[in-house]
Short mmCIF file of C-alpha atoms in Angstrom, two decimals:
data_model
loop_
_atom_site.label_atom_id
_atom_site.label_comp_id
_atom_site.label_asym_id
_atom_site.label_seq_id
_atom_site.Cartn_x
_atom_site.Cartn_y
_atom_site.Cartn_z
CA MET A 1 0.00 0.00 0.00
CA ASP A 2 1.42 3.34 -1.08
CA PHE A 3 -0.02 6.35 0.73
CA GLU A 4 2.17 8.93 -0.96
CA TYR A 5 -0.18 11.69 -2.11
CA SER A 6 -0.40 11.97 -5.88
CA ASP A 7 0.68 15.12 -7.70
CA LYS A 8 -3.02 15.88 -8.25
CA VAL A 9 -3.72 15.73 -4.51
CA LYS A 10 -0.61 17.74 -3.61
CA GLU A 11 -1.68 20.46 -6.03
CA LEU A 12 -5.19 20.51 -4.49
CA GLN A 13 -3.70 20.62 -0.98
CA ALA A 14 -1.61 23.64 -1.93
CA ARG A 15 -4.56 25.37 -3.58
CA LEU A 16 -6.88 24.66 -0.66
CA THR A 17 -4.30 25.78 1.92
CA ALA A 18 -3.77 29.02 0.01
CA PHE A 19 -7.53 29.60 -0.15
CA MET A 20 -7.86 29.03 3.60
CA ARG A 21 -5.05 31.51 4.33
CA ARG A 22 -6.36 34.11 1.92
CA HIS A 23 -10.10 33.93 2.66
CA VAL A 24 -11.12 31.66 5.56
CA TYR A 25 -8.65 32.35 8.37
CA PRO A 26 -9.10 36.16 8.12
CA ALA A 27 -12.90 35.71 8.45
CA ASP A 28 -12.80 33.25 11.35
CA ALA A 29 -12.80 35.74 14.21
CA GLU A 30 -15.84 37.59 12.84
CA PHE A 31 -17.65 34.32 12.11
CA ARG A 32 -17.13 32.99 15.64
CA ALA A 33 -18.04 36.31 17.29
CA ARG A 34 -21.33 36.53 15.42
CA ALA A 35 -22.09 32.84 15.96
CA GLU A 36 -21.59 33.31 19.71
CA ARG A 37 -24.24 36.07 19.56
CA GLY A 38 -26.71 33.52 18.18
CA GLU A 39 -26.70 34.48 14.50
CA PHE A 40 -25.58 32.48 11.51
CA PRO A 41 -23.04 34.53 9.48
CA LEU A 42 -24.50 33.47 6.13
CA ASP A 43 -23.09 36.46 4.28
CA ILE A 44 -19.52 35.30 5.02
CA ILE A 45 -20.25 31.83 3.64
CA GLU A 46 -22.10 33.11 0.59
CA ARG A 47 -19.30 35.53 -0.24
CA LEU A 48 -16.70 32.75 -0.28
CA LYS A 49 -18.63 29.96 -2.03
CA PRO A 50 -18.37 31.39 -5.57
CA LEU A 51 -14.64 31.92 -5.08
CA ALA A 52 -14.15 28.31 -4.00
CA ARG A 53 -16.18 26.98 -6.92
CA ALA A 54 -14.24 29.14 -9.39
CA GLU A 55 -10.98 27.62 -8.10
CA GLY A 56 -12.22 24.03 -8.53
CA LEU A 57 -12.55 23.50 -4.76
CA TRP A 58 -16.17 22.37 -4.85
CA ASN A 59 -17.98 19.08 -4.10
CA LEU A 60 -14.68 17.32 -3.54
CA PHE A 61 -16.16 14.42 -1.54
CA LEU A 62 -18.26 12.55 -4.14
CA PRO A 63 -16.42 9.79 -6.07
CA GLY A 64 -19.46 9.20 -8.28
CA LEU A 65 -19.82 12.81 -9.39
CA ARG A 66 -21.19 12.92 -12.94
CA GLU A 67 -19.94 15.00 -15.82
CA ASP A 68 -23.04 17.22 -15.73
CA GLU A 69 -22.71 17.89 -11.99
CA PRO A 70 -20.63 20.73 -10.53
CA GLY A 71 -17.48 19.85 -8.65
CA THR A 72 -14.20 17.98 -8.74
CA ARG A 73 -14.45 14.19 -8.65
CA LEU A 74 -12.09 12.60 -6.12
CA THR A 75 -11.76 9.19 -4.51
CA ASN A 76 -12.16 8.85 -0.74
CA LEU A 77 -8.38 8.53 -0.42
CA GLU A 78 -7.83 11.68 -2.47
CA TYR A 79 -10.41 13.67 -0.53
CA ALA A 80 -9.20 12.63 2.94
CA PRO A 81 -6.20 15.02 3.22
CA LEU A 82 -8.35 17.88 1.93
CA ALA A 83 -10.98 17.23 4.62
CA GLU A 84 -8.14 17.45 7.13
CA ILE A 85 -7.28 20.95 5.94
CA MET A 86 -10.93 22.06 6.05
CA GLY A 87 -11.30 20.65 9.56
CA ARG A 88 -8.92 23.27 10.96
CA VAL A 89 -11.80 25.78 10.77
CA PRO A 90 -15.02 23.91 11.57
CA TRP A 91 -17.32 26.14 9.50
CA SER A 92 -15.10 26.16 6.42
CA SER A 93 -16.41 22.92 4.87
CA GLU A 94 -19.59 24.73 3.83
CA VAL A 95 -17.54 27.16 1.76
CA PHE A 96 -16.51 24.21 -0.44
CA ASN A 97 -19.97 22.54 -0.30
CA CYS A 98 -18.40 19.68 1.65
CA SER A 99 -20.15 19.97 5.02
CA ALA A 100 -22.10 17.36 6.93
CA PRO A 101 -24.88 16.34 6.84
CA ASP A 102 -25.21 17.52 3.23
CA THR A 103 -22.35 15.32 2.04
CA GLY A 104 -24.06 12.16 3.26
CA ASN A 105 -27.43 13.30 1.97
CA MET A 106 -25.99 14.07 -1.45
CA GLU A 107 -24.31 10.67 -1.42
CA ILE A 108 -27.58 8.75 -0.94
CA LEU A 109 -29.63 11.02 -3.18
CA HIS A 110 -26.99 10.37 -5.81
CA LEU A 111 -27.52 6.63 -5.34
CA PHE A 112 -31.28 6.38 -4.77
CA ALA A 113 -33.08 9.54 -5.93
CA THR A 114 -35.66 9.40 -8.72
CA PRO A 115 -35.15 11.84 -11.64
CA GLU A 116 -37.72 14.18 -10.05
CA GLN A 117 -36.05 14.02 -6.62
CA ARG A 118 -32.70 14.60 -8.26
CA GLU A 119 -33.85 17.82 -9.94
CA ARG A 120 -35.75 19.19 -6.94
CA TRP A 121 -33.36 18.30 -4.13
CA LEU A 122 -29.99 16.92 -5.28
CA MET A 123 -29.07 19.50 -7.89
CA PRO A 124 -29.74 22.52 -5.60
CA LEU A 125 -27.60 20.80 -2.95
CA LEU A 126 -24.80 20.20 -5.43
CA ARG A 127 -24.98 23.87 -6.46
CA GLY A 128 -24.86 24.97 -2.81
CA GLU A 129 -28.20 26.78 -3.03
CA ILE A 130 -29.84 24.94 -0.11
CA ARG A 131 -28.89 22.93 2.98
CA SER A 132 -30.41 19.75 4.42
CA THR A 133 -30.56 17.64 7.58
CA VAL A 134 -31.01 13.96 8.41
CA GLY A 135 -33.38 12.65 11.08
CA ILE A 136 -32.31 9.29 12.50
CA THR A 137 -31.60 9.58 16.25
CA GLU A 138 -34.60 9.77 18.59
CA PRO A 139 -34.84 11.01 22.20
CA GLY A 140 -37.15 8.27 23.46
CA VAL A 141 -35.13 5.16 22.56
CA ALA A 142 -31.56 3.85 22.58
CA SER A 143 -30.72 4.89 19.03
CA SER A 144 -27.38 3.07 19.15
CA ASP A 145 -29.62 0.15 18.09
CA PRO A 146 -31.47 1.66 15.10
CA THR A 147 -34.05 -1.14 15.15
CA ASN A 148 -35.44 0.73 18.19
CA LEU A 149 -36.46 3.77 16.13
CA LYS A 150 -40.18 4.45 16.58
CA THR A 151 -41.04 7.32 14.23
CA ARG A 152 -43.92 6.12 12.06
CA ILE A 153 -44.26 6.68 8.32
CA VAL A 154 -47.78 5.53 7.43
CA ARG A 155 -49.18 5.31 3.90
CA ASP A 156 -52.45 7.21 3.44
CA GLY A 157 -53.52 7.16 -0.19
CA ASP A 158 -51.02 9.18 -2.19
CA HIS A 159 -49.24 10.47 0.90
CA TYR A 160 -47.12 9.34 3.80
CA VAL A 161 -47.96 10.65 7.26
CA ILE A 162 -44.93 11.07 9.53
CA THR A 163 -45.34 11.07 13.31
CA GLY A 164 -42.45 11.06 15.75
CA ARG A 165 -39.62 13.07 17.17
CA LYS A 166 -35.96 13.27 16.11
CA TRP A 167 -33.08 15.07 17.73
CA PHE A 168 -29.54 16.13 16.93
CA ASN A 169 -30.74 17.17 13.47
CA THR A 170 -27.55 19.03 12.57
CA GLY A 171 -28.25 22.08 10.42
CA ALA A 172 -31.95 22.45 11.22
CA ARG A 173 -31.41 26.09 12.29
CA HIS A 174 -29.40 26.96 9.19
CA PRO A 175 -31.13 29.72 7.20
CA LEU A 176 -30.87 27.65 4.00
CA ALA A 177 -32.18 24.36 5.51
CA ARG A 178 -34.94 23.14 3.21
CA PHE A 179 -35.57 19.46 3.96
CA CYS A 180 -34.86 16.55 6.28
CA LEU A 181 -34.26 12.93 5.29
CA VAL A 182 -36.36 11.15 7.90
CA MET A 183 -35.87 7.48 8.81
CA GLY A 184 -38.95 5.80 10.24
CA VAL A 185 -41.04 2.64 10.42
CA THR A 186 -43.16 1.90 7.35
CA ASN A 187 -43.86 -1.79 8.05
CA PRO A 188 -43.83 -2.71 11.77
CA GLU A 189 -44.57 -6.38 10.97
CA ALA A 190 -41.45 -6.94 8.88
CA GLU A 191 -38.21 -8.37 10.24
CA PRO A 192 -36.32 -5.75 12.31
CA HIS A 193 -33.98 -4.59 9.53
CA GLY A 194 -36.79 -4.40 6.98
CA ARG A 195 -39.16 -2.12 8.84
CA HIS A 196 -37.63 1.28 8.16
CA SER A 197 -37.62 3.63 5.18
CA PHE A 198 -36.41 7.12 4.33
CA VAL A 199 -38.67 9.93 3.15
CA ILE A 200 -37.85 13.47 2.08
CA VAL A 201 -39.69 15.94 4.32
CA PRO A 202 -39.51 19.65 3.40
CA PHE A 203 -39.18 21.92 6.42
CA ASP A 204 -42.17 24.00 5.32
CA THR A 205 -44.46 20.95 5.57
CA PRO A 206 -47.33 21.54 8.02
CA GLY A 207 -46.70 19.48 11.14
CA VAL A 208 -42.90 19.91 11.10
CA ARG A 209 -41.76 21.87 14.15
CA VAL A 210 -38.28 22.70 15.41
CA VAL A 211 -38.74 22.19 19.15
CA ARG A 212 -35.39 23.42 20.46
CA ASP A 213 -31.72 23.70 19.72
CA LEU A 214 -29.53 21.29 21.67
CA PRO A 215 -26.18 22.57 22.95
CA LEU A 216 -23.28 20.12 23.07
CA LEU A 217 -21.76 20.36 26.56
CA GLY A 218 -23.08 23.92 26.71
CA HIS A 219 -21.94 24.94 23.22
CA HIS A 220 -24.60 26.05 20.71
CA ALA A 221 -23.59 25.45 17.08
CA PRO A 222 -24.73 28.30 14.80
CA GLU A 223 -26.42 25.83 12.42
CA GLY A 224 -28.06 24.00 15.33
CA HIS A 225 -28.33 20.41 16.52
CA ALA A 226 -32.08 20.58 16.85
CA GLU A 227 -34.88 18.46 18.21
CA VAL A 228 -37.59 18.30 15.54
CA ALA A 229 -41.17 17.08 15.98
CA PHE A 230 -43.11 15.52 13.10
CA GLU A 231 -46.75 15.85 14.09
CA GLY A 232 -48.78 14.20 11.35
CA ALA A 233 -46.63 15.77 8.62
CA ARG A 234 -47.92 14.70 5.19
CA VAL A 235 -45.66 14.32 2.16
CA PRO A 236 -46.38 12.79 -1.25
CA VAL A 237 -45.54 9.12 -1.77
CA ALA A 238 -43.13 10.40 -4.43
CA ASN A 239 -40.93 11.60 -1.55
CA LEU A 240 -39.98 8.03 -0.62
CA LEU A 241 -36.22 7.59 -1.08
CA GLY A 242 -35.42 4.23 -2.63
CA GLU A 243 -37.73 1.38 -1.65
CA GLU A 244 -39.89 0.79 1.38
CA GLY A 245 -38.10 -1.29 4.01
CA LYS A 246 -34.62 -0.45 2.69
CA GLY A 247 -33.81 2.21 5.27
CA PHE A 248 -30.95 0.28 6.83
CA ALA A 249 -29.22 -0.32 3.52
CA ILE A 250 -29.58 3.36 2.63
CA ALA A 251 -28.23 4.44 6.02
CA GLN A 252 -25.14 2.25 5.63
CA ALA A 253 -24.49 3.69 2.16
CA ARG A 254 -24.67 7.13 3.73
CA LEU A 255 -22.62 6.61 6.88
CA GLY A 256 -19.47 4.89 5.59
CA PRO A 257 -17.83 7.77 3.68
CA GLY A 258 -19.19 10.31 6.17
CA ARG A 259 -17.30 8.65 9.01
CA ILE A 260 -14.06 9.00 7.07
CA HIS A 261 -14.83 12.69 6.51
CA HIS A 262 -15.46 13.19 10.24
CA CYS A 263 -12.20 11.49 11.13
CA MET A 264 -10.09 13.52 8.72
CA ARG A 265 -11.65 16.80 9.87
CA THR A 266 -10.87 15.69 13.42
CA ILE A 267 -7.24 15.11 12.49
CA GLY A 268 -7.07 18.65 11.08
CA GLN A 269 -8.51 20.03 14.31
CA CYS A 270 -5.95 18.11 16.33
CA GLU A 271 -3.12 19.42 14.17
CA LEU A 272 -4.36 22.91 14.96
CA ALA A 273 -4.55 22.11 18.68
CA LEU A 274 -1.01 20.77 18.62
CA GLU A 275 0.30 23.85 16.80
CA LEU A 276 -1.33 26.08 19.40
CA MET A 277 0.08 23.92 22.20
CA VAL A 278 3.62 24.10 20.81
CA ALA A 279 3.43 27.86 20.32
CA ARG A 280 2.16 28.34 23.87
CA ALA A 281 4.86 26.09 25.33
CA GLN A 282 7.59 28.02 23.51
CA GLU A 283 6.23 31.42 24.52
CA ARG A 284 5.00 31.06 28.11
CA GLU A 285 7.32 30.93 31.13
CA ALA A 286 6.78 29.40 34.57
CA PHE A 287 9.23 29.07 37.44
CA GLY A 288 11.91 30.79 35.37
CA ARG A 289 11.74 28.40 32.41
CA LYS A 290 9.82 28.08 29.16
CA LEU A 291 7.03 25.53 29.40
CA ALA A 292 8.68 23.70 26.50
CA ASP A 293 11.68 23.03 28.74
CA PHE A 294 9.65 20.90 31.16
CA SER A 295 9.85 17.18 30.40
CA ASN A 296 6.16 16.53 31.07
CA VAL A 297 5.17 19.18 28.52
CA ARG A 298 7.59 17.74 25.97
CA ASP A 299 6.12 14.28 26.59
CA ALA A 300 2.61 15.65 26.03
CA ILE A 301 3.67 17.21 22.73
CA ALA A 302 5.27 13.96 21.58
CA GLU A 303 2.22 11.89 22.58
CA CYS A 304 0.02 14.19 20.48
CA ARG A 305 2.23 13.76 17.43
CA LEU A 306 2.24 9.96 17.77
CA GLU A 307 -1.53 9.74 18.16
CA ILE A 308 -2.35 12.12 15.32
CA ASP A 309 -0.09 10.28 12.88
CA GLN A 310 -1.46 6.88 13.93
CA ALA A 311 -5.04 8.08 13.44
CA ARG A 312 -4.21 9.58 10.05
CA LEU A 313 -2.66 6.34 8.75
CA LEU A 314 -5.59 4.26 9.96
CA THR A 315 -8.02 6.67 8.30
CA LEU A 316 -6.15 6.67 5.00
CA HIS A 317 -6.13 2.88 5.11
CA ALA A 318 -9.92 2.82 5.60
CA ALA A 319 -10.37 5.24 2.69
CA TRP A 320 -8.11 3.09 0.51
CA LEU A 321 -10.13 -0.03 1.37
CA MET A 322 -13.39 1.74 0.59
CA ASP A 323 -12.13 2.88 -2.79
CA ARG A 324 -10.83 -0.58 -3.71
CA LEU A 325 -13.46 -2.89 -2.23
CA GLY A 326 -16.51 -0.79 -1.33
CA ASN A 327 -18.26 0.33 1.85
CA ARG A 328 -19.12 -3.13 3.15
CA ALA A 329 -15.56 -4.46 2.89
CA ALA A 330 -14.24 -1.38 4.71
CA ARG A 331 -16.79 -1.53 7.52
CA THR A 332 -14.45 -2.85 10.22
CA ALA A 333 -11.70 -0.41 9.30
CA VAL A 334 -14.18 2.49 9.36
CA SER A 335 -15.46 1.44 12.79
CA ALA A 336 -11.88 1.31 14.05
CA ILE A 337 -11.02 4.83 12.91
CA LYS A 338 -14.27 6.20 14.27
CA VAL A 339 -13.24 5.10 17.78
CA VAL A 340 -9.57 6.01 17.42
CA ALA A 341 -10.08 9.50 15.96
CA ALA A 342 -12.70 10.66 18.47
CA ARG A 343 -10.71 9.41 21.47
CA MET A 344 -7.59 10.98 20.05
CA GLN A 345 -9.29 14.37 19.73
CA THR A 346 -10.29 14.49 23.39
CA ARG A 347 -6.78 13.48 24.49
CA VAL A 348 -4.94 15.93 22.22
CA THR A 349 -7.21 18.89 22.99
CA ASP A 350 -7.15 18.09 26.71
CA ARG A 351 -3.34 18.26 26.71
CA ALA A 352 -3.44 21.52 24.76
CA ILE A 353 -5.92 23.03 27.22
CA GLN A 354 -3.66 22.00 30.10
CA VAL A 355 -0.67 23.78 28.56
CA PHE A 356 -2.75 26.92 27.97
CA GLY A 357 -4.02 26.89 31.54
CA ALA A 358 -7.28 28.65 32.35
CA MET A 359 -7.24 30.47 29.01
CA GLY A 360 -7.83 27.11 27.33
CA LEU A 361 -11.26 26.93 28.96
CA THR A 362 -12.40 30.23 27.44
CA PRO A 363 -13.53 31.25 23.95
CA ASP A 364 -10.21 33.10 23.52
CA THR A 365 -8.90 29.94 21.82
CA PRO A 366 -10.79 27.28 19.83
CA LEU A 367 -9.61 24.54 22.20
CA ALA A 368 -12.69 24.35 24.42
CA TYR A 369 -14.92 23.97 21.37
CA LEU A 370 -12.62 21.37 19.82
CA TYR A 371 -12.62 19.35 23.05
CA THR A 372 -16.43 19.51 23.15
CA TRP A 373 -16.72 18.35 19.57
CA GLY A 374 -14.30 15.47 20.13
CA ARG A 375 -16.41 14.25 23.04
CA ALA A 376 -19.58 14.53 20.98
CA LEU A 377 -17.91 12.61 18.14
CA ARG A 378 -17.84 9.54 20.38
CA PHE A 379 -21.62 9.40 19.81
CA ILE A 380 -22.00 10.93 16.35
CA ASP A 381 -22.49 8.30 13.61
CA GLY A 382 -22.63 5.57 16.26
CA PRO A 383 -21.22 5.33 19.80
CA ASP A 384 -17.83 3.81 20.56
CA GLU A 385 -19.42 0.65 21.94
CA VAL A 386 -21.15 -0.18 18.65
CA HIS A 387 -17.97 0.30 16.65
CA LEU A 388 -15.88 -1.69 19.11
CA ASN A 389 -18.38 -4.52 18.76
CA VAL A 390 -17.94 -4.45 14.97
CA VAL A 391 -14.18 -4.76 15.36
CA ALA A 392 -14.46 -7.50 18.01
CA ARG A 393 -16.93 -9.49 15.92
CA GLN A 394 -14.46 -9.53 13.05
CA GLU A 395 -11.65 -10.68 15.35
CA LEU A 396 -13.81 -13.47 16.77
CA LYS A 397 -14.42 -14.78 13.26
CA ARG A 398 -10.73 -14.93 12.50
CA GLU A 399 -9.16 -18.40 12.20
CA PRO A 400 -6.00 -18.77 14.33
CA GLN A 401 -2.90 -19.12 12.19
CA SER A 402 -1.15 -21.49 14.59
CA PRO A 403 -2.43 -24.78 16.09
CA LEU A 404 -4.13 -23.32 19.13
CA GLU A 405 -4.30 -26.53 21.14
CA ALA A 406 -0.56 -27.05 20.86
CA VAL A 407 0.11 -23.47 22.00
CA LEU A 408 -2.15 -23.93 25.01
CA ARG A 409 -0.51 -27.25 25.95
CA ARG A 410 2.88 -25.56 25.92
CA ALA A 411 1.53 -22.84 28.17
CA GLU A 412 0.37 -25.46 30.68
#
């Protein structure tokens, strides 16, 4: 396996880095200040999106991008290092039309949308004209087991009626949010993995109500992680995505690449945290010495570098497997990186906060937010325990390469 970045990727990395330095980093302070006041700085995003598209830095995440669709077609392995660069400023992915949950929604619309759904919903998403959300997790059940989901999608003539409640609908407060992909039960009598379906529910549908925004450990995201109630919301049967009862298959098609994107953005955030940590250690003095001269601080810096590089290599390996063999074959590798990257983010940012001292707890640096997001990532797209079970199940299937009985007899 050769993970040397191709000349194409290196050129895109250089172009993206230059764009971030020229346009994104200078706007970050204003974006965060306005977001902390409770507004979404849409004008900043909208000003930068045409510039990104003109430079070919648009829709970089979709390997199946068609010739008539805007963007630059890249494999998962090619996109991964670019997601890392975007991750250094959490809001920047939207500038390049590469932000979650739109990326996953575009992925499954690309795979399962009818021609009519494609024109109404997918193409505006690909052009960056609208935003979307996905409604899977529910407050009333353990959603780590998706067979528990209770939201009902009931056929009534030419319509589906949706009743239930979803939460952590990322992007529901975004001013351009136009629809939610809702996963719910269409056939409660079917086997557990054949009961659920996805429907497209526009936000202006009567009976759709944003109940509240949910802060993550006290932090409110400007686009929102909302709880949304569906109170007898009616949508045409034509809004069914794919086939009835295929919700689990659609969800898996959506989540695999998205988990790689999350992990690479996390790695970018940890690189930023480490850079801040190093700068602080070299600048700040205590007890007559630079912090960087203390062995425990040097150990913390080294531990961060080891963990970031390990997580990056595992993530690139998962992306490589997905490109070569598909989502299903890469499932165990994707579960592994999902656990490793999220845990790594909390460890790296925690060390950085410790070196900054009390300042690291304040909004004066991005560290407190990055720590919060790393902790949340241990639930997002499946909790650690689910992914660890995937990895363990694969190990338990593995045939021992040596005669196990003979090894055990020797041990006795």
